[in-house]
Amino acid sequence: MNLLSDTFVLNNGSGIPCIGFGTWQTPDGQTAVNSVKYAIEAGYRHIDTAAIYGNEKGVGQGIRESGIDRRELFITTKLWNTDRGYETALKAFDTSLKNLGVDYIDLYLIHWPDNHSNGAKVNADTWRAFEKLYKEGAIKAIGVSNFLEHHLRTLLDSAEIVPAIDQIEFHPGQMQPETVLFCKSNGIFVQAWSPLGTGRMLNNPELTKIAQKYGKSVAQLCIRWALQNNVLPLPKSVTPSRIKENANVFDFEISDADMQTINSMPYFGGSGLNPDTIMF
Ligand code: A2P
């Protein structure tokens, strides 16, 4: 990978630009519009949002105002938990299309697995709606988010189409090795949400020491580290200098020894959200 527009290839053959621009906690309105526009100007071609972020309208406006042909962009959004189920998912998808002001989505994800007693059926019904939209061409790739191995195994029992993506929390100290291994052995590509631990990684002394060796920031180190693990990072920022900084990760390579050091760091902070126990 040498450029933000360089792609990983998904299990359906589509390419996905190697770093996505995250927008979780980006307020709608001018902040969303400006940060998305700035990111596209800085070379990002992959934008990640979700219905629950409440900023699809601003993200869509930023995309339009960027002047870049929509077909050159890779846009992801996610189905929120209250819209799980077949008919409800179809409706929620339409709402997301309208909010974003686009006529197709590159990647649509089930945001969280349903853990209630009938959760397996609800996840399967939701997935059928995704498969229908995918077959109609309204979505170019379909996937899930926050699914652990057992959620994936259960979904695969009834799925016709294997998810292209599982987007999980992934940063130093939180690598979810069982989930990643299962995904890799089943052709499911892994994306990293909170690749900077929502900022919690940035003052870690060990990471700081390693980053300094390369003349890079800890944020750049975390992004590059995800890429070298073949995991697609989705760093979020609303700050122009950081948006640019986070894209500047193609001029250094983390050595095998440093990769191993970071890969073996114990948990030292994260969202604390467990896909098995969340009930929202
Ligand atoms: P901001 O959006 O105010 O610039 P993550 O991607 O792991 O969720 O982390 C996002 C958080 O990290 C946000 O608070 C963002 O702040 C901050 N952030 C993003 N990039 C950088 C950077 N290069 N240096 C310092 N903080 C950053």
CSV table of C-alpha atoms and ligand atoms in Angstrom, one decimal:
chain,number,residue,atom,x,y,z
A,1,MET,CA,0.0,0.0,0.0
A,2,ASN,CA,1.4,3.4,-1.0
A,3,LEU,CA,-1.6,5.6,-1.3
A,4,LEU,CA,-5.0,6.1,0.5
A,5,SER,CA,-6.7,5.0,-2.7
A,6,ASP,CA,-4.8,1.7,-2.9
A,7,THR,CA,-7.2,-1.2,-2.2
A,8,PHE,CA,-7.5,-4.4,-0.3
A,9,VAL,CA,-9.7,-6.9,-2.2
A,10,LEU,CA,-12.9,-8.3,-0.6
A,11,ASN,CA,-14.3,-11.8,-1.0
A,12,ASN,CA,-16.6,-10.6,-3.7
A,13,GLY,CA,-13.8,-9.2,-5.8
A,14,SER,CA,-14.5,-5.5,-5.0
A,15,GLY,CA,-11.6,-3.2,-3.9
A,16,ILE,CA,-11.7,-1.2,-0.7
A,17,PRO,CA,-9.5,1.8,-0.2
A,18,CYS,CA,-6.9,0.8,2.5
A,19,ILE,CA,-7.7,3.5,5.1
A,20,GLY,CA,-11.2,4.7,5.9
A,21,PHE,CA,-12.1,8.1,7.3
A,22,GLY,CA,-14.0,7.5,10.6
A,23,THR,CA,-16.8,9.7,11.6
A,24,TRP,CA,-18.0,8.3,15.0
A,25,GLN,CA,-18.6,11.2,17.4
A,26,THR,CA,-18.4,13.7,14.5
A,27,PRO,CA,-21.3,16.1,15.0
A,28,ASP,CA,-23.7,16.5,12.1
A,29,GLY,CA,-23.8,19.9,10.3
A,30,GLN,CA,-20.8,22.0,9.3
A,31,THR,CA,-18.3,19.9,11.3
A,32,ALA,CA,-19.2,16.7,9.4
A,33,VAL,CA,-19.4,18.6,6.1
A,34,ASN,CA,-16.0,20.3,6.5
A,35,SER,CA,-14.1,17.3,7.9
A,36,VAL,CA,-15.4,15.0,5.1
A,37,LYS,CA,-14.5,17.6,2.5
A,38,TYR,CA,-11.1,18.1,4.0
A,39,ALA,CA,-10.5,14.3,4.2
A,40,ILE,CA,-11.4,13.9,0.5
A,41,GLU,CA,-9.1,16.8,-0.4
A,42,ALA,CA,-6.3,15.1,1.6
A,43,GLY,CA,-6.8,12.0,-0.5
A,44,TYR,CA,-9.1,9.7,1.5
A,45,ARG,CA,-11.5,7.8,-0.7
A,46,HIS,CA,-13.2,5.7,1.9
A,47,ILE,CA,-15.7,7.3,4.4
A,48,ASP,CA,-17.2,5.3,7.2
A,49,THR,CA,-20.4,6.5,8.9
A,50,ALA,CA,-23.5,4.8,10.6
A,51,ALA,CA,-27.2,5.7,11.0
A,52,ILE,CA,-26.6,6.0,14.8
A,53,TYR,CA,-23.9,8.5,14.4
A,54,GLY,CA,-26.6,11.0,13.3
A,55,ASN,CA,-24.3,12.6,10.7
A,56,GLU,CA,-25.2,10.9,7.5
A,57,LYS,CA,-26.7,14.1,6.1
A,58,GLY,CA,-23.5,16.1,6.8
A,59,VAL,CA,-21.3,13.3,5.5
A,60,GLY,CA,-23.4,13.2,2.3
A,61,GLN,CA,-23.2,17.0,1.9
A,62,GLY,CA,-19.4,16.9,2.4
A,63,ILE,CA,-19.1,14.2,-0.3
A,64,ARG,CA,-21.2,16.3,-2.7
A,65,GLU,CA,-19.3,19.5,-2.0
A,66,SER,CA,-15.9,17.7,-2.5
A,67,GLY,CA,-16.6,17.7,-6.2
A,68,ILE,CA,-15.1,14.2,-6.5
A,69,ASP,CA,-17.1,11.7,-8.6
A,70,ARG,CA,-19.2,9.6,-6.2
A,71,ARG,CA,-18.0,6.5,-8.0
A,72,GLU,CA,-14.5,7.2,-6.9
A,73,LEU,CA,-15.5,7.0,-3.3
A,74,PHE,CA,-16.2,4.0,-1.1
A,75,ILE,CA,-19.0,4.8,1.4
A,76,THR,CA,-19.9,2.6,4.4
A,77,THR,CA,-22.9,3.0,6.6
A,78,LYS,CA,-24.5,0.7,9.3
A,79,LEU,CA,-27.9,-0.5,10.3
A,80,TRP,CA,-28.7,0.5,13.8
A,81,ASN,CA,-29.9,-2.1,16.4
A,82,THR,CA,-33.5,-0.8,16.6
A,83,ASP,CA,-33.9,-1.5,12.9
A,84,ARG,CA,-32.9,-5.2,12.9
A,85,GLY,CA,-35.2,-7.6,11.1
A,86,TYR,CA,-36.1,-8.1,7.5
A,87,GLU,CA,-38.7,-5.3,6.6
A,88,THR,CA,-37.2,-2.8,9.1
A,89,ALA,CA,-33.8,-3.3,7.7
A,90,LEU,CA,-35.0,-2.6,4.2
A,91,LYS,CA,-36.7,0.6,5.4
A,92,ALA,CA,-33.7,1.8,7.4
A,93,PHE,CA,-31.5,1.2,4.3
A,94,ASP,CA,-33.7,3.6,2.3
A,95,THR,CA,-33.5,6.2,5.0
A,96,SER,CA,-29.7,6.0,5.0
A,97,LEU,CA,-29.6,6.4,1.2
A,98,LYS,CA,-31.8,9.5,1.5
A,99,ASN,CA,-29.8,11.0,4.3
A,100,LEU,CA,-26.5,10.5,2.5
A,101,GLY,CA,-28.1,11.6,-0.8
A,102,VAL,CA,-26.7,8.7,-2.8
A,103,ASP,CA,-28.3,6.0,-4.9
A,104,TYR,CA,-26.1,3.1,-3.7
A,105,ILE,CA,-23.9,2.2,-0.7
A,106,ASP,CA,-20.5,0.5,-1.1
A,107,LEU,CA,-20.6,-1.3,2.2
A,108,TYR,CA,-23.6,-1.8,4.6
A,109,LEU,CA,-22.9,-3.4,8.0
A,110,ILE,CA,-25.1,-4.8,10.7
A,111,HIS,CA,-23.8,-2.6,13.5
A,112,TRP,CA,-24.1,-5.0,16.5
A,113,PRO,CA,-25.2,-8.6,16.8
A,114,ASP,CA,-28.5,-9.2,18.5
A,115,ASN,CA,-28.0,-11.1,21.8
A,116,HIS,CA,-31.6,-11.5,22.9
A,117,SER,CA,-33.0,-15.0,23.2
A,118,ASN,CA,-34.3,-14.8,19.6
A,119,GLY,CA,-31.1,-13.0,18.4
A,120,ALA,CA,-29.9,-15.7,16.0
A,121,LYS,CA,-33.2,-15.5,14.1
A,122,VAL,CA,-33.2,-11.7,14.1
A,123,ASN,CA,-29.6,-11.6,12.8
A,124,ALA,CA,-30.5,-14.1,10.1
A,125,ASP,CA,-33.6,-12.1,9.0
A,126,THR,CA,-31.6,-8.9,8.9
A,127,TRP,CA,-28.9,-10.7,6.8
A,128,ARG,CA,-31.6,-11.8,4.3
A,129,ALA,CA,-32.6,-8.2,3.8
A,130,PHE,CA,-28.9,-7.3,3.2
A,131,GLU,CA,-28.6,-10.2,0.7
A,132,LYS,CA,-31.6,-9.0,-1.2
A,133,LEU,CA,-30.2,-5.4,-1.4
A,134,TYR,CA,-26.9,-6.7,-2.4
A,135,LYS,CA,-28.4,-8.9,-5.2
A,136,GLU,CA,-30.3,-5.8,-6.4
A,137,GLY,CA,-27.1,-3.8,-6.7
A,138,ALA,CA,-28.1,-1.2,-4.1
A,139,ILE,CA,-25.1,-2.3,-2.0
A,140,LYS,CA,-21.8,-3.3,-3.4
A,141,ALA,CA,-20.6,-5.3,-0.4
A,142,ILE,CA,-22.4,-6.5,2.8
A,143,GLY,CA,-20.9,-7.2,6.2
A,144,VAL,CA,-21.2,-7.1,9.9
A,145,SER,CA,-19.7,-5.2,12.8
A,146,ASN,CA,-18.8,-6.4,16.3
A,147,PHE,CA,-19.6,-10.0,15.5
A,148,LEU,CA,-17.6,-12.5,17.5
A,149,GLU,CA,-16.7,-15.9,16.2
A,150,HIS,CA,-19.9,-17.6,17.5
A,151,HIS,CA,-22.1,-14.8,16.1
A,152,LEU,CA,-20.4,-15.4,12.7
A,153,ARG,CA,-20.7,-19.2,12.9
A,154,THR,CA,-24.4,-18.9,13.6
A,155,LEU,CA,-25.0,-16.4,10.9
A,156,LEU,CA,-23.1,-18.5,8.4
A,157,ASP,CA,-25.4,-21.5,9.1
A,158,SER,CA,-28.2,-19.7,7.3
A,159,ALA,CA,-26.4,-17.2,5.1
A,160,GLU,CA,-26.3,-17.5,1.4
A,161,ILE,CA,-23.6,-14.8,1.1
A,162,VAL,CA,-20.5,-14.8,3.4
A,163,PRO,CA,-20.0,-11.3,5.0
A,164,ALA,CA,-17.3,-9.4,3.2
A,165,ILE,CA,-16.3,-7.5,6.4
A,166,ASP,CA,-16.3,-7.7,10.1
A,167,GLN,CA,-15.6,-4.3,11.6
A,168,ILE,CA,-14.4,-4.7,15.2
A,169,GLU,CA,-12.6,-2.7,17.9
A,170,PHE,CA,-8.9,-3.2,17.1
A,171,HIS,CA,-5.9,-1.3,18.5
A,172,PRO,CA,-2.8,-2.1,20.5
A,173,GLY,CA,-3.8,-4.2,23.5
A,174,GLN,CA,-7.1,-5.1,21.9
A,175,MET,CA,-6.5,-7.4,18.9
A,176,GLN,CA,-9.4,-9.8,19.3
A,177,PRO,CA,-7.2,-12.7,18.0
A,178,GLU,CA,-10.0,-15.4,18.0
A,179,THR,CA,-12.3,-13.2,15.9
A,180,VAL,CA,-9.6,-12.1,13.5
A,181,LEU,CA,-8.4,-15.7,13.0
A,182,PHE,CA,-11.9,-16.9,12.3
A,183,CYS,CA,-12.4,-14.1,9.8
A,184,LYS,CA,-9.1,-14.6,8.1
A,185,SER,CA,-9.8,-18.3,7.6
A,186,ASN,CA,-13.3,-17.6,6.2
A,187,GLY,CA,-12.4,-14.9,3.8
A,188,ILE,CA,-14.0,-12.1,5.9
A,189,PHE,CA,-11.9,-9.0,5.9
A,190,VAL,CA,-11.4,-7.2,9.2
A,191,GLN,CA,-11.7,-3.5,9.7
A,192,ALA,CA,-10.5,-1.6,12.9
A,193,TRP,CA,-12.8,0.8,14.6
A,194,SER,CA,-11.1,3.1,17.1
A,195,PRO,CA,-7.7,2.3,15.7
A,196,LEU,CA,-6.3,5.0,18.1
A,197,GLY,CA,-8.4,3.6,21.0
A,198,THR,CA,-10.5,6.7,20.6
A,199,GLY,CA,-7.3,8.6,21.6
A,200,ARG,CA,-6.5,6.3,24.6
A,201,MET,CA,-3.4,4.8,22.8
A,202,LEU,CA,-1.8,8.1,22.2
A,203,ASN,CA,0.1,8.7,25.5
A,204,ASN,CA,1.3,5.2,26.0
A,205,PRO,CA,5.1,5.4,26.8
A,206,GLU,CA,6.0,2.1,25.0
A,207,LEU,CA,4.1,3.2,21.8
A,208,THR,CA,5.7,6.7,22.1
A,209,LYS,CA,9.1,5.2,22.2
A,210,ILE,CA,8.6,3.0,19.2
A,211,ALA,CA,6.9,5.9,17.2
A,212,GLN,CA,9.9,8.2,17.9
A,213,LYS,CA,12.3,5.7,16.4
A,214,TYR,CA,10.5,6.1,13.1
A,215,GLY,CA,10.0,9.9,13.4
A,216,LYS,CA,6.3,9.3,13.5
A,217,SER,CA,3.4,10.1,15.9
A,218,VAL,CA,1.7,7.4,17.9
A,219,ALA,CA,-1.4,7.9,15.8
A,220,GLN,CA,0.6,7.2,12.7
A,221,LEU,CA,2.2,4.1,14.3
A,222,CYS,CA,-1.2,2.7,15.3
A,223,ILE,CA,-2.6,3.2,11.8
A,224,ARG,CA,0.5,1.7,10.1
A,225,TRP,CA,0.4,-1.2,12.6
A,226,ALA,CA,-3.2,-2.1,11.7
A,227,LEU,CA,-2.3,-2.0,8.0
A,228,GLN,CA,0.8,-4.3,8.5
A,229,ASN,CA,-1.6,-6.7,10.3
A,230,ASN,CA,-3.8,-6.7,7.2
A,231,VAL,CA,-6.5,-4.9,9.1
A,232,LEU,CA,-8.1,-1.8,7.6
A,233,PRO,CA,-8.0,1.2,10.0
A,234,LEU,CA,-10.7,3.8,10.3
A,235,PRO,CA,-9.1,6.7,12.1
A,236,LYS,CA,-11.5,9.5,13.1
A,237,SER,CA,-10.7,13.2,13.3
A,238,VAL,CA,-12.3,16.5,12.8
A,239,THR,CA,-9.0,18.3,12.9
A,240,PRO,CA,-7.4,19.1,9.5
A,241,SER,CA,-3.8,18.7,10.7
A,242,ARG,CA,-4.6,15.3,12.2
A,243,ILE,CA,-6.7,14.2,9.2
A,244,LYS,CA,-3.6,14.8,7.1
A,245,GLU,CA,-1.2,13.3,9.6
A,246,ASN,CA,-3.2,10.1,9.8
A,247,ALA,CA,-2.9,9.7,6.0
A,248,ASN,CA,0.8,10.1,6.1
A,249,VAL,CA,1.7,6.5,6.9
A,250,PHE,CA,3.2,5.1,3.7
A,251,ASP,CA,6.8,6.3,4.0
A,252,PHE,CA,7.9,4.0,6.8
A,253,GLU,CA,7.7,0.3,7.7
A,254,ILE,CA,7.4,-1.1,11.3
A,255,SER,CA,10.1,-3.8,11.8
A,256,ASP,CA,9.0,-7.4,12.5
A,257,ALA,CA,10.5,-7.0,16.0
A,258,ASP,CA,8.4,-3.8,16.7
A,259,MET,CA,5.3,-5.5,15.2
A,260,GLN,CA,5.8,-8.3,17.7
A,261,THR,CA,6.3,-6.0,20.6
A,262,ILE,CA,3.1,-4.1,19.8
A,263,ASN,CA,1.2,-7.3,19.0
A,264,SER,CA,2.0,-8.7,22.4
A,265,MET,CA,1.0,-5.6,24.5
A,266,PRO,CA,-1.5,-6.4,27.1
A,267,TYR,CA,-4.9,-4.7,27.3
A,268,PHE,CA,-4.4,-1.1,28.5
A,269,GLY,CA,-7.7,0.6,27.6
A,270,GLY,CA,-10.5,0.5,25.1
A,271,SER,CA,-14.2,1.1,24.8
A,272,GLY,CA,-15.1,-1.6,27.3
A,273,LEU,CA,-18.0,-2.7,25.1
A,274,ASN,CA,-18.5,-6.4,24.9
A,275,PRO,CA,-20.6,-7.7,21.9
A,276,ASP,CA,-21.8,-10.6,24.0
A,277,THR,CA,-23.3,-8.4,26.7
A,278,ILE,CA,-24.4,-5.2,25.0
A,279,MET,CA,-28.2,-5.1,25.1
A,280,PHE,CA,-28.7,-1.9,23.2
B,1,A2P,P1,-10.3,15.0,16.9
B,1,A2P,O1,-11.4,14.3,16.1
B,1,A2P,O2,-10.8,16.0,17.9
B,1,A2P,O3,-9.2,15.4,16.0
B,1,A2P,P2,-10.3,6.8,17.0
B,1,A2P,O4,-10.1,6.9,15.5
B,1,A2P,O5,-9.5,5.7,17.6
B,1,A2P,O6,-11.7,6.7,17.4
B,1,A2P,O7,-9.7,8.1,17.7
B,1,A2P,C1,-10.4,9.3,17.5
B,1,A2P,C2,-9.9,10.3,18.5
B,1,A2P,O8,-8.5,10.6,18.4
B,1,A2P,C3,-10.6,11.6,18.4
B,1,A2P,O9,-10.7,12.2,19.7
B,1,A2P,C4,-9.6,12.5,17.6
B,1,A2P,O10,-9.7,13.8,17.9
B,1,A2P,C5,-8.3,11.9,18.1
B,1,A2P,N1,-7.2,11.9,17.1
B,1,A2P,C6,-7.3,11.5,15.8
B,1,A2P,N2,-6.2,11.6,15.1
B,1,A2P,C7,-5.3,12.1,16.0
B,1,A2P,C8,-3.9,12.4,15.9
B,1,A2P,N3,-3.2,12.3,14.8
B,1,A2P,N4,-3.3,13.0,17.0
B,1,A2P,C9,-4.0,13.1,18.2
B,1,A2P,N5,-5.3,12.8,18.3
B,1,A2P,C10,-5.9,12.3,17.2
